[in-house]
Tab-separated table of C-alpha atoms and ligand atoms in Angstrom:
chain	number	residue	atom	x	y	z
R	119	UNK	CA	34.208	-5.295	-27.325
R	120	UNK	CA	30.419	-5.610	-27.369
R	121	UNK	CA	29.031	-7.197	-24.213
R	122	UNK	CA	27.043	-10.392	-24.537
R	123	UNK	CA	24.159	-11.652	-22.432
R	124	UNK	CA	22.401	-15.003	-22.503
R	125	UNK	CA	18.908	-15.546	-21.132
R	126	UNK	CA	17.793	-19.055	-20.220
R	127	UNK	CA	14.103	-19.838	-19.809
R	128	UNK	CA	12.088	-23.036	-19.698
R	129	UNK	CA	8.308	-22.963	-19.834
R	130	UNK	CA	8.161	-25.606	-17.074
R	131	UNK	CA	10.157	-23.423	-14.643
R	132	UNK	CA	7.670	-20.801	-13.571
R	133	UNK	CA	7.879	-18.303	-10.737
R	134	UNK	CA	4.113	-17.742	-10.540
R	135	UNK	CA	1.146	-16.086	-12.195
R	136	UNK	CA	1.444	-12.321	-12.389
R	137	UNK	CA	-1.135	-10.714	-10.119
R	138	UNK	CA	-2.373	-7.754	-12.185
R	139	UNK	CA	-2.417	-5.662	-9.014
R	140	UNK	CA	1.363	-5.450	-9.226
R	141	UNK	CA	0.720	-2.635	-11.743
R	142	UNK	CA	-1.117	-0.518	-9.177
R	143	UNK	CA	-0.664	3.172	-8.484
R	144	UNK	CA	-1.370	5.734	-5.795
R	145	UNK	CA	-3.326	8.975	-5.394
R	146	UNK	CA	-2.759	10.893	-2.167
R	147	UNK	CA	-4.251	14.180	-1.052
R	148	UNK	CA	-0.871	15.769	-1.609
R	149	UNK	CA	0.223	18.660	-3.798
R	150	UNK	CA	-1.671	18.582	-7.105
R	151	UNK	CA	-2.387	14.847	-7.251
R	152	UNK	CA	-6.105	15.220	-6.508
R	153	UNK	CA	-6.777	18.937	-7.058
R	154	UNK	CA	-5.560	19.995	-10.543
R	155	UNK	CA	-4.532	16.370	-11.134
R	156	UNK	CA	-7.476	14.025	-11.361
R	157	UNK	CA	-10.072	16.608	-10.251
R	158	UNK	CA	-10.383	20.158	-11.543
R	159	UNK	CA	-13.972	21.304	-12.057
R	160	UNK	CA	-12.965	24.660	-13.549
R	161	UNK	CA	-10.687	23.097	-16.188
R	162	UNK	CA	-11.713	23.029	-19.862
R	163	UNK	CA	-10.759	19.323	-19.678
R	164	UNK	CA	-13.206	18.549	-16.846
R	165	UNK	CA	-16.195	16.269	-17.311
R	166	UNK	CA	-19.559	16.859	-15.646
R	167	UNK	CA	-18.157	15.590	-12.310
R	168	UNK	CA	-15.024	17.701	-12.477
R	169	UNK	CA	-12.686	14.836	-13.410
R	170	UNK	CA	-10.002	15.668	-15.944
R	171	UNK	CA	-10.744	13.724	-19.108
R	172	UNK	CA	-7.243	14.158	-20.518
R	173	UNK	CA	-5.841	12.520	-17.369
R	174	UNK	CA	-8.431	9.752	-17.461
R	175	UNK	CA	-7.344	8.908	-21.014
R	176	UNK	CA	-3.684	8.632	-20.021
R	177	UNK	CA	-4.566	6.541	-16.947
R	178	UNK	CA	-6.813	4.193	-18.923
R	179	UNK	CA	-4.063	3.574	-21.467
R	180	UNK	CA	-1.876	2.123	-18.679
R	181	UNK	CA	-4.669	-0.175	-17.477
R	182	UNK	CA	-4.062	0.552	-13.810
R	183	UNK	CA	-5.714	-2.264	-11.821
R	184	UNK	CA	-5.765	-0.599	-8.385
R	185	UNK	CA	-5.156	2.862	-6.943
R	186	UNK	CA	-4.200	3.333	-3.314
R	187	UNK	CA	-6.002	6.275	-1.642
R	188	UNK	CA	-6.138	8.750	0.204
R	189	UNK	CA	-2.563	8.494	1.547
R	190	UNK	CA	0.251	8.247	2.386
R	191	UNK	CA	1.152	10.510	5.259
R	192	UNK	CA	-2.110	12.389	4.674
R	193	UNK	CA	-4.248	9.502	5.889
R	194	UNK	CA	-2.771	9.554	9.398
R	195	UNK	CA	-4.566	12.806	10.249
R	196	UNK	CA	-7.581	12.381	7.984
R	197	UNK	CA	-11.226	12.319	8.995
R	198	UNK	CA	-12.852	10.446	6.129
R	199	UNK	CA	-16.264	11.845	7.131
R	200	UNK	CA	-15.049	15.326	6.097
R	201	UNK	CA	-15.105	14.184	2.465
R	202	UNK	CA	-18.663	12.819	2.222
R	203	UNK	CA	-22.054	14.479	1.828
R	204	UNK	CA	-22.950	17.822	0.243
R	205	UNK	CA	-19.819	19.613	-0.893
R	206	UNK	CA	-20.938	22.981	0.463
R	207	UNK	CA	-21.044	21.591	4.027
R	208	UNK	CA	-17.610	19.990	3.977
R	209	UNK	CA	-15.065	21.534	6.343
R	210	UNK	CA	-11.869	23.235	5.240
R	211	UNK	CA	-9.009	21.878	7.354
R	212	UNK	CA	-5.401	22.625	8.143
R	213	UNK	CA	-3.783	19.427	6.882
R	214	UNK	CA	-0.847	18.738	9.186
R	215	UNK	CA	1.034	16.005	7.306
R	216	UNK	CA	1.951	18.238	4.361
R	217	UNK	CA	1.126	21.570	6.042
R	218	UNK	CA	-1.446	22.652	3.458
R	219	UNK	CA	-5.127	23.597	3.278
R	220	UNK	CA	-7.514	20.728	2.499
R	221	UNK	CA	-10.915	21.787	1.123
R	222	UNK	CA	-12.424	18.287	1.140
R	223	UNK	CA	-14.181	18.975	-2.151
R	224	UNK	CA	-12.952	15.562	-3.253
R	225	UNK	CA	-13.555	12.602	-0.955
R	226	UNK	CA	-14.408	8.930	-0.796
R	227	UNK	CA	-17.437	8.918	-3.108
R	228	UNK	CA	-15.766	11.123	-5.708
R	229	UNK	CA	-12.811	8.741	-5.613
R	230	UNK	CA	-15.086	5.752	-6.187
R	231	UNK	CA	-16.743	7.509	-9.131
R	232	UNK	CA	-13.331	8.373	-10.534
R	233	UNK	CA	-12.172	4.753	-10.161
R	234	UNK	CA	-15.086	3.606	-12.298
R	235	UNK	CA	-14.248	6.116	-15.002
R	236	UNK	CA	-10.547	5.219	-14.843
R	237	UNK	CA	-11.385	1.480	-15.058
R	238	UNK	CA	-9.568	0.823	-11.829
R	239	UNK	CA	-10.270	-0.386	-8.279
R	240	UNK	CA	-9.664	1.209	-4.894
R	241	UNK	CA	-7.056	0.188	-2.341
R	242	UNK	CA	-8.339	2.136	0.655
R	243	UNK	CA	-6.070	3.236	3.505
R	244	UNK	CA	-7.484	3.898	6.958
R	245	UNK	CA	-6.184	6.288	9.595
R	246	UNK	CA	-4.389	4.447	12.394
R	247	UNK	CA	-2.419	7.577	13.357
R	248	UNK	CA	-4.952	9.794	15.123
R	249	UNK	CA	-7.794	7.286	14.930
R	250	UNK	CA	-8.458	3.596	15.446
R	251	UNK	CA	-10.809	0.627	15.491
R	252	UNK	CA	-14.085	2.516	15.663
R	253	UNK	CA	-13.427	4.772	12.664
R	254	UNK	CA	-12.138	1.802	10.666
R	255	UNK	CA	-15.386	-0.030	11.336
R	256	UNK	CA	-17.418	3.061	10.446
R	257	UNK	CA	-15.814	3.603	7.060
R	258	UNK	CA	-16.072	-0.103	6.255
R	259	UNK	CA	-19.768	-0.103	7.154
R	260	UNK	CA	-20.291	3.033	5.039
R	261	UNK	CA	-18.538	1.448	2.051
R	262	UNK	CA	-19.430	-2.227	2.119
R	263	UNK	CA	-22.739	-2.705	3.944
R	264	UNK	CA	-25.766	-3.066	1.694
R	265	UNK	CA	-28.049	-0.925	3.853
R	266	UNK	CA	-30.211	-0.824	6.947
R	267	UNK	CA	-27.496	0.516	9.258
R	268	UNK	CA	-26.543	4.059	10.210
R	269	UNK	CA	-23.476	4.356	7.960
R	270	UNK	CA	-24.807	2.390	5.002
R	271	UNK	CA	-28.050	4.400	5.087
R	272	UNK	CA	-25.994	7.575	5.090
R	273	UNK	CA	-24.167	6.382	1.980
R	274	UNK	CA	-27.525	5.787	0.306
R	275	UNK	CA	-28.632	9.259	1.365
R	276	UNK	CA	-25.497	10.598	-0.319
R	277	UNK	CA	-26.676	9.077	-3.583
R	278	UNK	CA	-24.834	5.747	-3.554
R	279	UNK	CA	-27.457	3.062	-3.315
R	280	UNK	CA	-25.114	0.176	-4.034
R	281	UNK	CA	-22.246	-0.575	-1.662
R	282	UNK	CA	-18.769	0.281	-2.919
R	283	UNK	CA	-17.556	-3.245	-2.125
R	284	UNK	CA	-13.983	-2.218	-1.379
R	285	UNK	CA	-11.893	-5.349	-1.112
R	286	UNK	CA	-8.361	-4.195	-0.267
R	287	UNK	CA	-7.591	-2.110	2.849
R	288	UNK	CA	-4.329	-0.712	4.255
R	289	UNK	CA	-4.086	-0.657	8.037
R	290	UNK	CA	-2.479	2.794	8.310
R	291	UNK	CA	0.592	4.178	6.606
R	292	UNK	CA	4.305	4.097	7.542
R	293	UNK	CA	3.504	3.854	11.234
R	294	UNK	CA	7.192	3.370	12.141
R	295	UNK	CA	8.174	6.814	10.818
R	296	UNK	CA	8.797	9.662	13.244
R	297	UNK	CA	7.254	12.019	10.629
R	298	UNK	CA	3.982	10.088	10.688
R	299	UNK	CA	1.148	11.690	12.643
R	300	UNK	CA	0.512	9.332	15.549
R	301	UNK	CA	3.493	7.102	14.773
R	302	UNK	CA	3.886	4.085	17.008
R	303	UNK	CA	6.255	1.504	18.347
R	304	UNK	CA	6.089	-1.900	16.678
R	305	UNK	CA	4.218	-3.360	19.668
R	306	UNK	CA	1.710	-0.501	19.754
R	307	UNK	CA	1.081	-0.693	16.021
R	308	UNK	CA	1.061	-4.488	15.854
R	309	UNK	CA	-1.619	-4.671	18.554
R	310	UNK	CA	-3.717	-1.957	16.912
R	311	UNK	CA	-3.401	-3.542	13.456
R	312	UNK	CA	-4.395	-6.901	14.865
R	313	UNK	CA	-7.460	-5.593	16.732
R	314	UNK	CA	-8.542	-3.309	13.886
R	315	UNK	CA	-8.131	-6.095	11.346
R	316	UNK	CA	-10.139	-8.505	13.477
R	317	UNK	CA	-12.968	-6.021	13.972
R	318	UNK	CA	-13.063	-5.145	10.273
R	319	UNK	CA	-13.235	-8.799	9.302
R	320	UNK	CA	-16.109	-9.303	11.757
R	321	UNK	CA	-18.009	-6.771	9.672
R	322	UNK	CA	-16.864	-8.044	6.286
R	323	UNK	CA	-14.940	-11.342	6.147
R	324	UNK	CA	-14.311	-10.934	2.410
R	325	UNK	CA	-11.848	-8.044	2.713
R	326	UNK	CA	-8.066	-8.267	2.400
R	327	UNK	CA	-5.753	-6.379	4.748
R	328	UNK	CA	-2.276	-4.904	4.417
R	329	UNK	CA	-0.166	-4.269	7.525
R	330	UNK	CA	2.560	-1.618	7.518
R	331	UNK	CA	6.099	-2.831	7.143
R	332	UNK	CA	9.004	-0.410	7.527
R	333	UNK	CA	8.868	2.945	5.742
R	334	UNK	CA	12.072	2.078	3.948
R	335	UNK	CA	15.097	-0.154	4.171
R	336	UNK	CA	17.141	2.496	6.011
R	337	UNK	CA	14.852	2.693	9.018
R	338	UNK	CA	16.902	1.794	12.116
R	339	UNK	CA	14.105	-0.517	13.242
R	340	UNK	CA	13.905	-2.376	9.905
R	341	UNK	CA	13.481	-6.148	10.308
R	342	UNK	CA	12.715	-5.939	14.038
R	343	UNK	CA	9.666	-3.818	13.156
R	344	UNK	CA	8.403	-6.418	10.662
R	345	UNK	CA	8.995	-9.334	13.048
R	346	UNK	CA	7.302	-7.641	16.006
R	347	UNK	CA	4.333	-6.307	14.046
R	348	UNK	CA	3.716	-9.723	12.509
R	349	UNK	CA	4.033	-11.400	15.888
R	350	UNK	CA	0.880	-9.491	16.762
R	351	UNK	CA	-1.100	-9.528	13.527
R	352	UNK	CA	0.152	-12.394	11.322
R	353	UNK	CA	-3.165	-14.216	11.478
R	354	UNK	CA	-5.260	-11.135	10.773
R	355	UNK	CA	-3.516	-9.728	7.691
R	356	UNK	CA	-2.895	-10.885	4.136
R	357	UNK	CA	-0.018	-8.658	3.082
R	358	UNK	CA	2.893	-6.762	4.580
R	359	UNK	CA	3.830	-3.473	2.949
R	360	UNK	CA	7.203	-2.342	1.598
R	361	UNK	CA	8.029	1.228	0.595
R	362	UNK	CA	11.175	2.426	-1.139
R	363	UNK	CA	12.147	5.465	-3.203
R	364	UNK	CA	15.392	5.699	-5.169
R	365	UNK	CA	17.541	8.819	-5.585
R	366	UNK	CA	20.300	9.575	-8.056
R	367	UNK	CA	23.111	11.109	-6.022
R	368	UNK	CA	25.225	11.867	-9.084
R	369	UNK	CA	26.515	8.383	-9.902
R	370	UNK	CA	24.268	7.005	-12.670
R	371	UNK	CA	25.670	3.465	-12.603
R	372	UNK	CA	25.083	3.294	-8.867
R	373	UNK	CA	21.569	4.691	-9.236
R	374	UNK	CA	20.712	2.088	-11.876
R	375	UNK	CA	21.894	-0.640	-9.515
R	376	UNK	CA	18.894	0.270	-7.334
R	377	UNK	CA	17.091	-2.813	-8.652
R	378	UNK	CA	19.673	-4.942	-6.817
R	379	UNK	CA	18.634	-3.105	-3.655
R	380	UNK	CA	14.944	-3.711	-4.356
R	381	UNK	CA	15.615	-7.384	-5.006
R	382	UNK	CA	17.443	-7.788	-1.682
R	383	UNK	CA	14.743	-5.814	0.149
R	384	UNK	CA	11.979	-8.100	-1.146
R	385	UNK	CA	13.970	-11.200	-0.269
R	386	UNK	CA	14.636	-9.908	3.254
R	387	UNK	CA	11.003	-9.061	3.975
R	388	UNK	CA	9.808	-12.405	2.582
R	389	UNK	CA	12.327	-14.116	4.864
R	390	UNK	CA	11.059	-12.247	7.925
R	391	UNK	CA	7.463	-13.195	7.048
R	392	UNK	CA	8.540	-16.823	6.769
R	393	UNK	CA	10.367	-16.617	10.096
R	394	UNK	CA	7.145	-15.525	11.801
R	395	UNK	CA	5.246	-18.205	9.883
R	396	UNK	CA	7.645	-20.857	11.210
R	397	UNK	CA	7.499	-19.472	14.734
R	398	UNK	CA	3.727	-19.603	14.710
R	399	UNK	CA	3.627	-23.011	12.979
R	400	UNK	CA	1.284	-21.277	10.560
R	401	UNK	CA	0.110	-22.758	7.289
R	402	UNK	CA	-0.444	-19.327	5.828
R	403	UNK	CA	2.198	-17.682	3.636
R	404	UNK	CA	2.101	-13.915	3.830
R	405	UNK	CA	2.322	-11.984	0.576
R	406	UNK	CA	3.908	-8.620	-0.005
R	407	UNK	CA	2.400	-5.315	-1.035
R	408	UNK	CA	5.135	-3.015	-2.408
R	409	UNK	CA	2.653	-0.187	-2.209
R	410	UNK	CA	5.049	2.737	-2.647
R	411	UNK	CA	7.928	2.561	-5.091
R	412	UNK	CA	9.453	5.051	-7.481
R	413	UNK	CA	12.299	7.438	-8.135
R	414	UNK	CA	12.169	10.554	-5.930
R	415	UNK	CA	14.836	13.218	-5.571
R	416	UNK	CA	14.298	16.082	-8.029
R	417	UNK	CA	11.718	17.971	-5.981
R	418	UNK	CA	13.330	17.947	-2.520
R	419	UNK	CA	15.050	21.341	-2.873
R	420	UNK	CA	11.925	23.089	-4.131
R	421	UNK	CA	9.734	21.523	-1.441
R	422	UNK	CA	12.000	22.808	1.299
R	423	UNK	CA	11.203	26.360	0.143
R	424	UNK	CA	7.400	25.983	-0.023
R	425	UNK	CA	5.321	28.307	2.137
R	426	UNK	CA	2.881	26.399	4.365
R	427	UNK	CA	-0.932	26.550	4.355
R	428	UNK	CA	-1.622	27.027	0.673
R	429	UNK	CA	-4.046	24.860	-1.312
R	430	UNK	CA	-2.749	22.269	-3.816
R	431	UNK	CA	0.794	23.685	-4.173
R	432	UNK	CA	3.325	22.368	-6.688
R	433	UNK	CA	4.676	19.926	-4.120
R	434	UNK	CA	6.704	16.737	-4.659
R	435	UNK	CA	6.698	17.326	-8.422
R	436	UNK	CA	9.658	15.480	-9.906
R	437	UNK	CA	10.446	16.024	-13.572
R	438	UNK	CA	11.794	12.652	-14.614
R	439	UNK	CA	14.840	12.109	-16.805
R	440	UNK	CA	15.503	9.327	-19.258
R	441	UNK	CA	17.891	7.778	-16.684
R	442	UNK	CA	15.028	7.691	-14.161
R	443	UNK	CA	12.891	5.776	-16.685
R	444	UNK	CA	15.611	3.152	-17.033
R	445	UNK	CA	15.529	2.515	-13.298
R	446	UNK	CA	11.712	2.484	-13.288
R	447	UNK	CA	11.919	-0.260	-15.930
R	448	UNK	CA	14.438	-2.229	-13.883
R	449	UNK	CA	12.251	-1.926	-10.783
R	450	UNK	CA	9.227	-3.256	-12.674
R	451	UNK	CA	11.337	-6.195	-13.868
R	452	UNK	CA	12.386	-6.851	-10.262
R	453	UNK	CA	8.791	-6.822	-9.027
R	454	UNK	CA	7.857	-9.318	-11.747
R	455	UNK	CA	10.774	-11.594	-10.885
R	456	UNK	CA	9.283	-11.790	-7.374
R	457	UNK	CA	5.673	-12.286	-8.449
R	458	UNK	CA	5.357	-15.350	-6.216
R	459	UNK	CA	5.504	-13.044	-3.165
R	460	UNK	CA	4.712	-9.551	-4.454
R	461	UNK	CA	1.015	-9.587	-5.291
R	462	UNK	CA	0.351	-5.874	-4.994
R	463	UNK	CA	2.596	-2.955	-5.932
R	464	UNK	CA	1.933	0.739	-6.465
R	465	UNK	CA	4.033	3.134	-8.438
R	466	UNK	CA	3.867	6.234	-6.247
R	467	UNK	CA	2.162	8.258	-7.391
R	468	UNK	CA	-0.092	8.654	-10.468
R	469	UNK	CA	-0.552	12.331	-11.342
R	470	UNK	CA	1.683	15.381	-10.706
R	471	UNK	CA	3.189	14.061	-7.439
R	472	UNK	CA	6.265	11.908	-8.281
R	473	UNK	CA	4.138	10.753	-11.166
R	474	UNK	CA	4.138	9.357	-14.696
R	475	UNK	CA	1.430	11.875	-15.696
R	476	UNK	CA	1.654	15.664	-15.361
R	477	UNK	CA	-0.950	18.361	-15.870
R	478	UNK	CA	-1.120	22.092	-16.456
R	479	UNK	CA	-3.996	24.425	-17.212
R	480	UNK	CA	-3.507	23.656	-20.895
R	481	UNK	CA	-3.004	19.900	-21.012
R	482	UNK	CA	-1.603	16.636	-19.659
R	483	UNK	CA	1.531	14.796	-20.729
R	484	UNK	CA	3.542	11.635	-20.160
R	485	UNK	CA	6.771	11.728	-18.189
R	486	UNK	CA	9.627	9.397	-19.164
R	487	UNK	CA	8.657	6.841	-16.502
R	488	UNK	CA	5.184	6.514	-18.029
R	489	UNK	CA	6.415	4.210	-20.768
R	490	UNK	CA	7.989	1.271	-18.881
R	491	UNK	CA	4.885	1.298	-16.675
R	492	UNK	CA	2.598	1.306	-19.732
R	493	UNK	CA	4.479	-1.573	-21.379
R	494	UNK	CA	4.693	-3.756	-18.288
R	495	UNK	CA	1.020	-3.274	-17.478
R	496	UNK	CA	-0.108	-3.892	-21.066
R	497	UNK	CA	2.164	-6.801	-21.964
R	498	UNK	CA	3.298	-8.333	-18.657
R	499	UNK	CA	0.416	-10.782	-18.207
R	500	UNK	CA	0.491	-14.506	-17.578
R	501	UNK	CA	3.251	-16.410	-15.811
R	502	UNK	CA	6.732	-15.212	-15.046
R	503	UNK	CA	9.370	-17.706	-16.102
R	504	UNK	CA	12.517	-18.178	-14.054
R	505	UNK	CA	14.773	-16.047	-16.193
R	506	UNK	CA	18.453	-16.816	-15.779
R	507	UNK	CA	20.501	-13.814	-16.828
R	508	UNK	CA	24.116	-14.523	-17.679
R	509	UNK	CA	25.809	-11.189	-18.349
R	510	UNK	CA	28.791	-9.068	-17.328
R	511	UNK	CA	28.553	-7.271	-13.990
R	512	UNK	CA	29.933	-4.096	-12.418
R	513	UNK	CA	30.709	-2.893	-8.921
R	514	UNK	CA	28.276	-0.330	-7.605
R	515	UNK	CA	29.081	1.906	-4.656
R	516	UNK	CA	25.852	1.263	-2.746
R	517	UNK	CA	24.649	-2.177	-3.811
R	518	UNK	CA	27.853	-4.081	-4.596
R	519	UNK	CA	27.900	-6.299	-7.666
R	520	UNK	CA	25.217	-5.369	-10.215
R	521	UNK	CA	24.393	-6.981	-13.576
R	522	UNK	CA	24.538	-4.798	-16.690
R	523	UNK	CA	21.287	-6.410	-17.750
R	524	UNK	CA	17.973	-6.666	-15.917
R	525	UNK	CA	15.530	-8.953	-17.698
R	526	UNK	CA	12.458	-11.101	-17.241
R	527	UNK	CA	10.316	-13.256	-19.524
R	528	UNK	CA	6.541	-13.364	-19.087
R	529	UNK	CA	4.639	-16.151	-20.820
R	530	UNK	CA	1.005	-15.538	-21.707
R	531	UNK	CA	-0.160	-18.962	-22.849
R	532	UNK	CA	-3.784	-17.888	-23.245
R	533	UNK	CA	-2.780	-15.235	-25.783
R	534	UNK	CA	0.030	-17.382	-27.295
R	535	UNK	CA	2.523	-14.630	-26.485
R	536	UNK	CA	5.711	-14.147	-24.572
R	537	UNK	CA	7.236	-10.804	-23.663
R	538	UNK	CA	10.799	-10.156	-22.605
R	539	UNK	CA	11.435	-6.936	-20.716
R	540	UNK	CA	15.088	-5.913	-20.575
R	541	UNK	CA	17.146	-2.926	-19.462
R	542	UNK	CA	20.690	-2.558	-20.731
R	543	UNK	CA	22.343	-0.540	-17.968
R	544	UNK	CA	25.633	-0.267	-19.795
R	545	UNK	CA	25.940	3.460	-20.477
R	546	UNK	CA	28.737	3.082	-23.035
R	547	UNK	CA	27.990	0.037	-25.177
R	548	UNK	CA	25.231	-1.928	-26.824
R	549	UNK	CA	24.702	-5.507	-25.667
R	550	UNK	CA	24.044	-8.612	-27.732
R	551	UNK	CA	21.270	-10.672	-26.220
R	552	UNK	CA	20.519	-14.278	-27.105
R	553	UNK	CA	17.959	-16.742	-25.810
R	554	UNK	CA	17.307	-20.328	-26.855
R	555	UNK	CA	13.589	-20.565	-27.671
R	556	UNK	CA	13.562	-23.898	-29.528
R	557	UNK	CA	11.043	-25.074	-26.932
R	558	UNK	CA	8.555	-22.605	-28.418
R	559	UNK	CA	8.277	-23.985	-31.904
R	560	UNK	CA	7.389	-21.423	-34.549
R	561	UNK	CA	7.972	-18.456	-32.220
R	562	UNK	CA	8.305	-15.145	-34.064
R	563	UNK	CA	9.105	-11.630	-32.927
R	564	UNK	CA	6.072	-9.359	-33.230
R	565	UNK	CA	7.913	-6.185	-32.302
R	566	UNK	CA	10.938	-5.000	-30.405
R	567	UNK	CA	10.145	-1.708	-28.708
R	568	UNK	CA	13.151	0.361	-27.658
R	569	UNK	CA	13.379	3.473	-25.545
R	570	UNK	CA	16.814	5.036	-25.571
R	571	UNK	CA	18.575	8.386	-25.701
R	572	UNK	CA	22.105	9.736	-25.820
R	573	UNK	CA	21.055	12.159	-23.115
R	574	UNK	CA	20.398	10.482	-19.781
R	575	UNK	CA	19.162	13.821	-18.423
R	576	UNK	CA	16.573	14.376	-21.171
R	577	UNK	CA	13.035	15.043	-19.895
R	578	UNK	CA	9.533	15.260	-21.359
R	579	UNK	CA	7.681	18.532	-21.078
R	580	UNK	CA	4.269	19.775	-22.083
R	581	UNK	CA	4.122	19.726	-25.865
R	582	UNK	CA	7.577	18.193	-26.151
R	583	UNK	CA	7.936	14.461	-25.531
R	584	UNK	CA	11.640	13.985	-26.193
R	585	UNK	CA	11.668	10.513	-24.684
R	586	UNK	CA	9.268	7.978	-26.078
R	587	UNK	CA	9.545	4.381	-27.240
R	588	UNK	CA	9.964	3.343	-30.862
R	589	UNK	CA	9.365	-0.178	-32.288
R	590	UNK	CA	12.670	-0.146	-34.164
R	591	UNK	CA	14.633	-2.866	-32.332
R	592	UNK	CA	16.276	-5.636	-34.349
R	593	UNK	CA	15.179	-8.670	-32.306
R	594	UNK	CA	14.629	-11.725	-34.489
R	595	UNK	CA	14.253	-15.479	-34.073
R	596	UNK	CA	16.197	-17.736	-36.373
R	597	UNK	CA	16.287	-21.509	-35.954
R	598	UNK	CA	14.647	-21.119	-32.543
R	599	UNK	CA	17.321	-18.729	-31.318
R	600	UNK	CA	16.347	-15.220	-30.318
R	601	UNK	CA	18.981	-12.581	-30.857
R	602	UNK	CA	18.768	-8.848	-30.350
R	603	UNK	CA	21.028	-5.891	-29.946
R	604	UNK	CA	20.038	-3.822	-26.945
R	605	UNK	CA	21.339	-0.274	-27.445
R	606	UNK	CA	23.434	1.215	-24.665
R	607	UNK	CA	21.228	2.613	-21.885
R	608	UNK	CA	17.941	1.256	-23.169
R	609	UNK	CA	14.541	-0.089	-22.120
R	610	UNK	CA	13.463	-2.971	-24.365
R	611	UNK	CA	10.200	-4.836	-24.843
R	612	UNK	CA	10.518	-7.880	-27.100
R	613	UNK	CA	7.076	-9.220	-27.969
R	614	UNK	CA	6.981	-12.767	-29.292
R	615	UNK	CA	4.088	-14.628	-30.910
R	616	UNK	CA	4.093	-18.331	-30.062
K	223	AHR	O1	4.411	9.257	-1.649
K	223	AHR	C1	4.811	10.345	-0.863
K	223	AHR	C2	4.963	9.984	0.604
K	223	AHR	O2	6.026	9.092	0.754
K	223	AHR	C3	3.801	9.270	1.240
K	223	AHR	O3	2.836	10.149	1.721
K	223	AHR	C4	4.429	8.520	2.369
K	223	AHR	O4	3.753	7.346	2.691
K	223	AHR	C5	5.846	8.279	1.913
K	223	AHR	O5	6.769	8.620	2.861
């Protein structure tokens, strides 16, 4: 029997405005993300600054609002000064986080130029692994001071007369992880984050700061880490970070239930933030920055065999399947459902490294996960409505009870539009979806985009995009009632004109 799902929405029951920064991404000096990804001066696709134009086009189509940079694990050993000034004088370093050679031919100013061309904004991470307060103040002065000081004058000398005005800063990266260069206890990190944040704000009170939460939900110190760190720096920071990657261990239904795990993770971290808020009798509510999320498992075996100390190796390069794209869609839906707390999120990463975009010497192409990201970023604007999903459920090994349907409705009153994003996780059967929209008089379906395949393992390759969306869904509104058939294993975007 065909499964049925009912969505209930009411335009008066809103979660919150979507913060566009929830569609952020990430570029780390890792593998071929920077070199051969966004920057490749000797490529036929390079512009006059060495940026790959084919990549810029694919990035611009997503409308990426922010890009986190330069790491990741890389930032915890990075000297940002290595990447500024004349390229011929920049040092070549042994980069310890990923055990590769870093030429520093791409650095802070190149990144800022690239951001402009990609129509995006920086989310800058500072090194709190090997470095500390002084270097954080230096880079902030270099970037945001107008002039008349040592670092701002140096920026001018480097050809950047106007300050970069970087608003959003990450206080280190995954500082709880034993793999992190200079990793710390929660007390050590909390103190450092607090003092660094305070000093940075003395220089520029307009900036926003992200403190490191746990590296993932499985960290043994999870929850205690968040509580202790925030005990120290609650007043100084604006966001707490969450990171989580999802792996398919051979059970597709379980893998697709990963959105239940993300949902619980967000709720837990929000609860810990509120616990510290209560303890401190604070009036401030801390928001969340889910600044690393994605699917990551395909590349592990290959990476274990990589020889160290090469430059820009094929490292952390996952080739994504159609099944991976379904989970990416469900994760985006989950982030939207929590848009009252999650104000920043970054799909990690953007190009070549666990990325929606891949490059070779002969071109650039879209992986399967590109499309849910593209749709959410292009159509998921406005306010998220509380979206009640009444549908059959299944038992998943890792996450317990999971719904067969993930869905969310986003109302864009300014554009007189509403978009419903939905993933049918049933691998065997289509699902009939209905939703009472009589409240939205005259509402009509503009298009129902569907991405589906009989082959959950199908991948996109250069010159062969097997998986791509098609606007051939049957969603329709009759008498104020929306009905649609969501094919088995499908990503759906139902666009409605109000
Ligand atoms: O995104 C790849 C890596 O994953 C990042 O460098 C690190 O922060 C995380 O562990």
